[in-house]
Short mmCIF file of C-alpha atoms and ligand atoms in Angstrom, two decimals:
data_model
loop_
_atom_site.label_atom_id
_atom_site.label_comp_id
_atom_site.label_asym_id
_atom_site.label_seq_id
_atom_site.Cartn_x
_atom_site.Cartn_y
_atom_site.Cartn_z
CA MET A 1289 0.00 0.00 0.00
CA LYS A 1290 1.26 3.47 -0.88
CA PRO A 1291 2.21 5.53 2.22
CA SER A 1292 -0.27 8.26 1.24
CA THR A 1293 -3.08 5.66 0.96
CA LEU A 1294 -2.18 4.28 4.39
CA VAL A 1295 -2.30 7.76 5.95
CA ALA A 1296 -5.66 8.53 4.30
CA LEU A 1297 -7.07 5.17 5.36
CA GLN A 1298 -5.94 5.68 8.96
CA ALA A 1299 -7.57 9.13 9.00
CA ASN A 1300 -10.83 7.67 7.66
CA LEU A 1301 -10.83 4.88 10.20
CA LYS A 1302 -10.30 7.38 13.02
CA ALA A 1303 -13.09 9.60 11.70
CA LEU A 1304 -15.36 6.54 11.77
CA ASN A 1305 -14.33 5.89 15.39
CA LEU A 1306 -12.59 2.67 14.37
CA SER A 1307 -9.57 3.73 16.37
CA ARG A 1308 -8.35 0.27 17.41
CA VAL A 1309 -8.27 -0.86 13.77
CA ALA A 1310 -6.51 2.38 12.81
CA GLN A 1311 -3.84 1.78 15.47
CA ASN A 1312 -3.15 -1.77 14.33
CA LEU A 1313 -3.63 -1.26 10.63
CA ASP A 1314 -0.01 -1.81 9.56
CA VAL A 1315 0.28 -5.00 11.66
CA LEU A 1316 -3.01 -6.31 10.28
CA LEU A 1317 -2.00 -5.47 6.71
CA ARG A 1318 1.34 -7.23 7.13
CA GLN A 1319 -0.33 -10.30 8.62
CA ALA A 1320 -2.82 -10.37 5.73
CA LYS A 1321 -0.04 -10.12 3.14
CA GLU A 1322 2.07 -12.82 4.79
CA GLY A 1323 -0.89 -15.13 5.28
CA GLY A 1324 -2.17 -14.60 1.73
CA ILE A 1325 -5.55 -13.52 3.11
CA GLY A 1326 -8.15 -12.26 0.61
CA CYS A 1327 -10.03 -8.94 0.84
CA ASP A 1328 -13.18 -10.56 2.23
CA GLU A 1329 -11.36 -12.35 5.05
CA PHE A 1330 -9.30 -9.27 5.76
CA LEU A 1331 -12.42 -7.13 6.18
CA LEU A 1332 -13.92 -9.75 8.43
CA GLU A 1333 -10.74 -9.78 10.54
CA LEU A 1334 -10.77 -5.97 10.77
CA THR A 1335 -14.38 -5.76 11.92
CA HIS A 1336 -13.83 -8.61 14.35
CA ALA A 1337 -10.82 -6.83 15.91
CA GLU A 1338 -12.81 -3.62 16.34
CA LEU A 1339 -15.81 -5.39 17.87
CA GLN A 1340 -13.55 -7.22 20.30
CA ALA A 1341 -11.79 -4.02 21.30
CA ARG A 1342 -15.15 -2.33 21.89
CA ALA A 1343 -16.41 -5.22 24.01
CA GLU A 1344 -13.23 -5.07 26.11
CA SER A 1345 -13.48 -1.36 26.74
CA ARG A 1346 -17.22 -1.65 27.50
CA LEU A 1347 -16.48 -4.34 30.08
CA SER A 1348 -13.79 -2.33 31.80
CA ARG A 1349 -16.12 0.70 31.84
CA ARG A 1350 -18.94 -1.38 33.36
CA ILE A 1351 -16.58 -2.83 35.98
CA LYS A 1352 -15.23 0.59 36.87
CA GLU A 1353 -18.78 1.99 37.22
CA SER A 1354 -19.74 -0.92 39.48
CA ARG A 1355 -17.14 0.05 42.11
CA PHE A 1356 -16.45 -3.45 43.35
CA PRO A 1357 -14.21 -3.16 46.44
CA LEU A 1358 -12.27 -6.23 45.30
CA LEU A 1359 -12.44 -7.91 41.92
CA LYS A 1360 -13.47 -11.44 42.88
CA PRO A 1361 -14.61 -13.24 39.75
CA LEU A 1362 -16.33 -16.57 39.46
CA GLU A 1363 -13.07 -18.19 38.35
CA THR A 1364 -11.57 -17.68 41.82
CA PHE A 1365 -14.53 -19.21 43.67
CA ASP A 1366 -13.91 -22.73 44.92
CA PHE A 1367 -17.18 -24.65 44.61
CA ASP A 1368 -15.65 -27.73 46.28
CA ALA A 1369 -15.30 -25.70 49.47
CA VAL A 1370 -19.09 -25.16 49.66
CA PRO A 1371 -20.72 -28.54 48.98
CA ASP A 1372 -24.03 -27.31 50.40
CA LEU A 1373 -24.39 -24.54 47.85
CA ASP A 1374 -27.10 -25.16 45.26
CA VAL A 1375 -24.62 -25.07 42.37
CA ARG A 1376 -27.32 -25.57 39.75
CA LEU A 1377 -29.14 -22.42 40.95
CA PHE A 1378 -25.90 -20.47 41.23
CA ARG A 1379 -24.85 -21.43 37.68
CA GLU A 1380 -28.30 -20.35 36.52
CA LEU A 1381 -27.82 -16.97 38.20
CA VAL A 1382 -24.48 -16.61 36.43
CA GLN A 1383 -26.43 -16.67 33.13
CA GLY A 1384 -28.14 -13.45 34.26
CA ASP A 1385 -31.79 -14.26 33.45
CA TYR A 1386 -32.80 -13.05 36.92
CA ILE A 1387 -31.72 -9.52 35.87
CA GLN A 1388 -33.91 -9.66 32.79
CA GLN A 1389 -36.77 -10.91 34.97
CA ARG A 1390 -36.02 -8.22 37.59
CA ARG A 1391 -35.80 -10.81 40.33
CA ASN A 1392 -33.72 -10.38 43.48
CA VAL A 1393 -31.11 -12.59 45.10
CA ILE A 1394 -30.54 -12.74 48.85
CA PHE A 1395 -27.44 -14.37 50.34
CA LEU A 1396 -28.08 -15.16 53.99
CA GLY A 1397 -25.36 -16.46 56.28
CA ARG A 1398 -22.61 -15.97 58.78
CA SER A 1399 -19.52 -13.90 58.17
CA GLY A 1400 -16.82 -15.49 56.01
CA THR A 1401 -19.12 -17.84 54.09
CA GLY A 1402 -18.39 -16.17 50.75
CA LYS A 1403 -21.51 -14.00 50.39
CA THR A 1404 -19.62 -10.92 49.20
CA HIS A 1405 -17.45 -13.05 46.90
CA MET A 1406 -20.50 -14.68 45.29
CA ALA A 1407 -22.35 -11.34 44.98
CA THR A 1408 -19.26 -9.76 43.38
CA ALA A 1409 -18.83 -12.70 41.02
CA LEU A 1410 -22.47 -12.33 39.90
CA GLY A 1411 -21.88 -8.59 39.50
CA ILE A 1412 -18.86 -9.17 37.28
CA GLU A 1413 -20.87 -11.62 35.18
CA ALA A 1414 -23.60 -8.96 34.88
CA CYS A 1415 -20.96 -6.50 33.62
CA ARG A 1416 -19.80 -9.09 31.09
CA GLN A 1417 -23.40 -9.19 29.87
CA ASN A 1418 -23.36 -5.40 29.65
CA TYR A 1419 -25.77 -4.75 32.52
CA ARG A 1420 -25.33 -1.48 34.41
CA THR A 1421 -24.25 -2.68 37.83
CA ARG A 1422 -23.45 -0.98 41.12
CA PHE A 1423 -21.95 -2.47 44.27
CA VAL A 1424 -22.39 -0.58 47.54
CA THR A 1425 -22.48 -1.46 51.21
CA CYS A 1426 -25.77 -0.74 52.96
CA TYR A 1427 -23.90 1.56 55.30
CA GLY A 1428 -22.30 3.42 52.37
CA LEU A 1429 -25.61 3.82 50.55
CA VAL A 1430 -27.43 5.11 53.65
CA ASN A 1431 -24.67 7.67 54.24
CA GLU A 1432 -24.86 8.81 50.62
CA LEU A 1433 -28.64 9.16 50.88
CA VAL A 1434 -28.52 11.13 54.14
CA GLU A 1435 -25.92 13.47 52.64
CA ALA A 1436 -27.94 13.91 49.46
CA ARG A 1437 -31.03 14.82 51.48
CA GLU A 1438 -29.04 17.47 53.34
CA GLN A 1439 -27.92 18.89 50.01
CA ARG A 1440 -31.43 18.69 48.53
CA ALA A 1441 -30.22 16.19 45.93
CA LEU A 1442 -32.09 13.17 47.24
CA GLN A 1443 -34.46 12.56 44.33
CA ARG A 1444 -31.61 12.70 41.82
CA LEU A 1445 -29.61 10.16 43.82
CA ILE A 1446 -32.60 7.84 44.23
CA GLN A 1447 -33.23 7.96 40.49
CA LYS A 1448 -29.58 7.14 39.86
CA TYR A 1449 -29.89 4.05 42.05
CA VAL A 1450 -33.18 3.08 40.42
CA ARG A 1451 -31.62 3.10 36.94
CA TYR A 1452 -28.98 0.40 37.55
CA ASP A 1453 -29.93 -2.95 36.08
CA LEU A 1454 -28.37 -4.62 39.11
CA LEU A 1455 -27.81 -3.12 42.54
CA ILE A 1456 -25.65 -5.12 44.96
CA LEU A 1457 -26.26 -4.15 48.58
CA ASP A 1458 -23.58 -5.68 50.74
CA GLU A 1459 -23.68 -6.24 54.49
CA LEU A 1460 -27.23 -5.56 55.53
CA GLY A 1461 -27.47 -5.87 59.28
CA TYR A 1462 -23.87 -5.24 60.28
CA ILE A 1463 -24.70 -1.74 61.46
CA PRO A 1464 -28.23 -0.67 62.47
CA PHE A 1465 -29.58 2.45 60.75
CA SER A 1466 -31.05 5.59 62.18
CA LYS A 1467 -34.79 6.05 61.56
CA GLU A 1468 -33.98 8.46 58.74
CA GLY A 1469 -31.44 6.03 57.24
CA SER A 1470 -33.83 3.12 57.18
CA GLU A 1471 -36.60 5.23 55.65
CA LEU A 1472 -34.27 6.38 52.89
CA LEU A 1473 -33.05 2.87 52.14
CA PHE A 1474 -36.65 1.72 52.09
CA GLN A 1475 -37.43 4.44 49.56
CA VAL A 1476 -34.68 3.27 47.19
CA LEU A 1477 -35.70 -0.37 47.44
CA ALA A 1478 -39.40 0.42 47.09
CA GLU A 1479 -38.70 2.51 43.96
CA ARG A 1480 -36.54 -0.23 42.44
CA HIS A 1481 -39.20 -2.86 43.05
CA GLU A 1482 -39.91 -4.65 39.77
CA LYS A 1483 -37.77 -2.10 37.90
CA GLY A 1484 -34.40 -3.72 38.54
CA SER A 1485 -32.72 -6.55 40.43
CA VAL A 1486 -31.12 -6.28 43.85
CA ILE A 1487 -28.62 -8.67 45.37
CA ILE A 1488 -28.46 -8.42 49.15
CA THR A 1489 -25.91 -10.05 51.42
CA THR A 1490 -26.84 -10.27 55.06
CA ASN A 1491 -25.93 -12.03 58.28
CA LEU A 1492 -29.49 -11.59 59.58
CA GLY A 1493 -32.39 -13.98 59.39
CA PHE A 1494 -35.58 -12.30 58.11
CA ALA A 1495 -37.05 -12.34 61.63
CA ASP A 1496 -34.26 -10.02 62.78
CA TRP A 1497 -34.62 -7.38 60.06
CA THR A 1498 -36.85 -5.23 62.29
CA GLN A 1499 -33.82 -4.73 64.55
CA VAL A 1500 -32.03 -2.93 61.70
CA PHE A 1501 -34.95 -1.10 60.15
CA GLY A 1502 -36.69 -0.24 63.39
CA ASP A 1503 -40.27 0.06 62.18
CA PRO A 1504 -42.04 -3.36 62.01
CA THR A 1505 -44.64 -2.21 59.44
CA MET A 1506 -41.99 -0.82 57.12
CA THR A 1507 -39.82 -3.93 57.55
CA ALA A 1508 -42.77 -6.16 56.66
CA ALA A 1509 -43.49 -4.09 53.55
CA LEU A 1510 -39.83 -4.17 52.56
CA LEU A 1511 -39.48 -7.90 53.07
CA ASP A 1512 -42.63 -8.46 51.10
CA ARG A 1513 -41.21 -6.59 48.10
CA LEU A 1514 -37.67 -7.90 48.33
CA THR A 1515 -38.49 -11.55 48.79
CA HIS A 1516 -41.27 -11.61 46.21
CA LYS A 1517 -40.02 -14.11 43.58
CA ALA A 1518 -36.48 -13.76 45.01
CA HIS A 1519 -33.81 -16.42 44.92
CA ILE A 1520 -32.77 -16.98 48.52
CA ILE A 1521 -29.45 -18.68 49.13
CA HIS A 1522 -28.86 -19.88 52.67
CA CYS A 1523 -25.09 -20.01 53.27
CA SER A 1524 -25.33 -22.39 56.20
CA TRP A 1525 -21.77 -23.70 55.97
CA GLU A 1526 -18.87 -22.60 58.14
CA SER A 1527 -16.61 -19.65 57.38
CA TYR A 1528 -14.21 -20.24 54.48
CA ARG A 1529 -11.54 -18.15 56.19
CA LEU A 1530 -11.89 -20.11 59.42
CA LYS A 1531 -11.70 -23.40 57.55
CA GLN A 1532 -8.59 -22.24 55.69
CA SER A 1533 -6.82 -21.08 58.84
CA LEU A 1534 -7.72 -24.31 60.70
CA ARG A 1535 -6.39 -26.30 57.74
CA SER A 1536 -3.12 -24.37 57.59
CA LYS A 1537 -2.70 -24.68 61.38
CA ALA A 1538 -3.23 -28.44 61.13
CA LYS A 1539 -0.67 -28.64 58.30
CA HIS A 1540 1.79 -26.61 60.34
CA THR A 1541 1.37 -28.89 63.36
CA GLU A 1542 1.79 -31.97 61.14
CA GLN A 1543 5.02 -30.63 59.66
CA ARG A 1544 6.56 -29.53 62.98
CA PRO A 1545 8.79 -32.31 64.36
CA THR A 1546 7.56 -33.60 67.70
CA HIS A 1547 9.82 -33.98 70.72
CA GLU A 1548 9.90 -37.72 70.30
CA SER A 1549 10.91 -37.60 66.64
CA VAL A 1550 13.74 -35.16 67.38
CA ALA A 1551 14.97 -37.32 70.23
P1 ADP B 1446 -18.81 -12.97 53.68
O1 ADP B 1446 -19.17 -11.87 52.77
O2 ADP B 1446 -19.83 -14.07 53.74
O3 ADP B 1446 -18.42 -12.51 55.04
P2 ADP B 1446 -16.51 -13.18 51.95
O4 ADP B 1446 -17.13 -13.29 50.61
O5 ADP B 1446 -15.93 -11.88 52.34
O6 ADP B 1446 -17.52 -13.68 53.08
O7 ADP B 1446 -15.41 -14.33 52.06
C1 ADP B 1446 -14.34 -14.26 52.99
C2 ADP B 1446 -13.03 -14.58 52.26
O8 ADP B 1446 -13.03 -15.94 51.88
C3 ADP B 1446 -12.85 -13.77 51.00
O9 ADP B 1446 -11.47 -13.51 50.82
C4 ADP B 1446 -13.38 -14.71 49.91
O10 ADP B 1446 -12.76 -14.43 48.65
C5 ADP B 1446 -12.97 -16.06 50.45
N1 ADP B 1446 -13.91 -17.13 50.09
C6 ADP B 1446 -15.07 -17.44 50.66
N2 ADP B 1446 -15.63 -18.52 50.11
C7 ADP B 1446 -14.80 -18.91 49.12
C8 ADP B 1446 -14.82 -19.96 48.15
N3 ADP B 1446 -15.79 -20.88 48.14
N4 ADP B 1446 -13.79 -20.04 47.28
C9 ADP B 1446 -12.78 -19.15 47.31
N5 ADP B 1446 -12.70 -18.13 48.19
C10 ADP B 1446 -13.69 -18.01 49.09
MG1 MG B 1447 -19.23 -9.81 53.19
#
């Protein structure tokens, strides 16, 4: 290709927002020449490269927007460690149909059982499927809402939280809310009802939710909405962390020579 043609082609590609193709044009052209690839295959390769680049940047944008505290994908979750998990249901959730159906997921269980890891993994899968996702702790969300009310920006913030396809609310029940806090959280969840999915992780059984929300009538109304058609996953196994540290302690003791063996 003549240098002037290459320059013009690169300019056109950039003007068409095909920047990744424009950047790699000389490499792609060389590969095509060396491989004896025809025009049709070359065009297919070009469009494929651009689509792939766009999908990659969309995914990293979605993940950034989600604000996961730690990136814990499905690939790092050890299913053998949680034999009581309903793996069939979990794999189904990974497919993301629950988001399309606007159904909720509630992970209930003690600390260390992998609730946040599983919720994050589902969030990352949602990003891979191009769903607008947001991860926030209950405490963090309540603080944001209280602040927004003080600055008269509450409705805008609520609408922002209503628009996510998937809202992940981590750690419900770790810290009780003020009356104002629980009312504001209730407002967000009530507005999202049947408009978008929510994943909640909590260490509280449903009977104890009144302790956090205060008002029994409001708690009943909230539970009614949240649990309606929800997938509820009871994480009744022991803490993964605890199991790991017990295992490594046991290994350590096994490896340490006993008095008798030294003597
Ligand atoms: P929870 O939210 O229930 O308190 P976490 O999700 O924070 O628990 O899990 C505690 C730690 O153990 C995290 O580092 C998490 O990545 C890890 N963990 C828990 N369960 C598993 C698992 N089945 N496979 C791999 N890591 C796990
Ligand atoms: Mg957690």
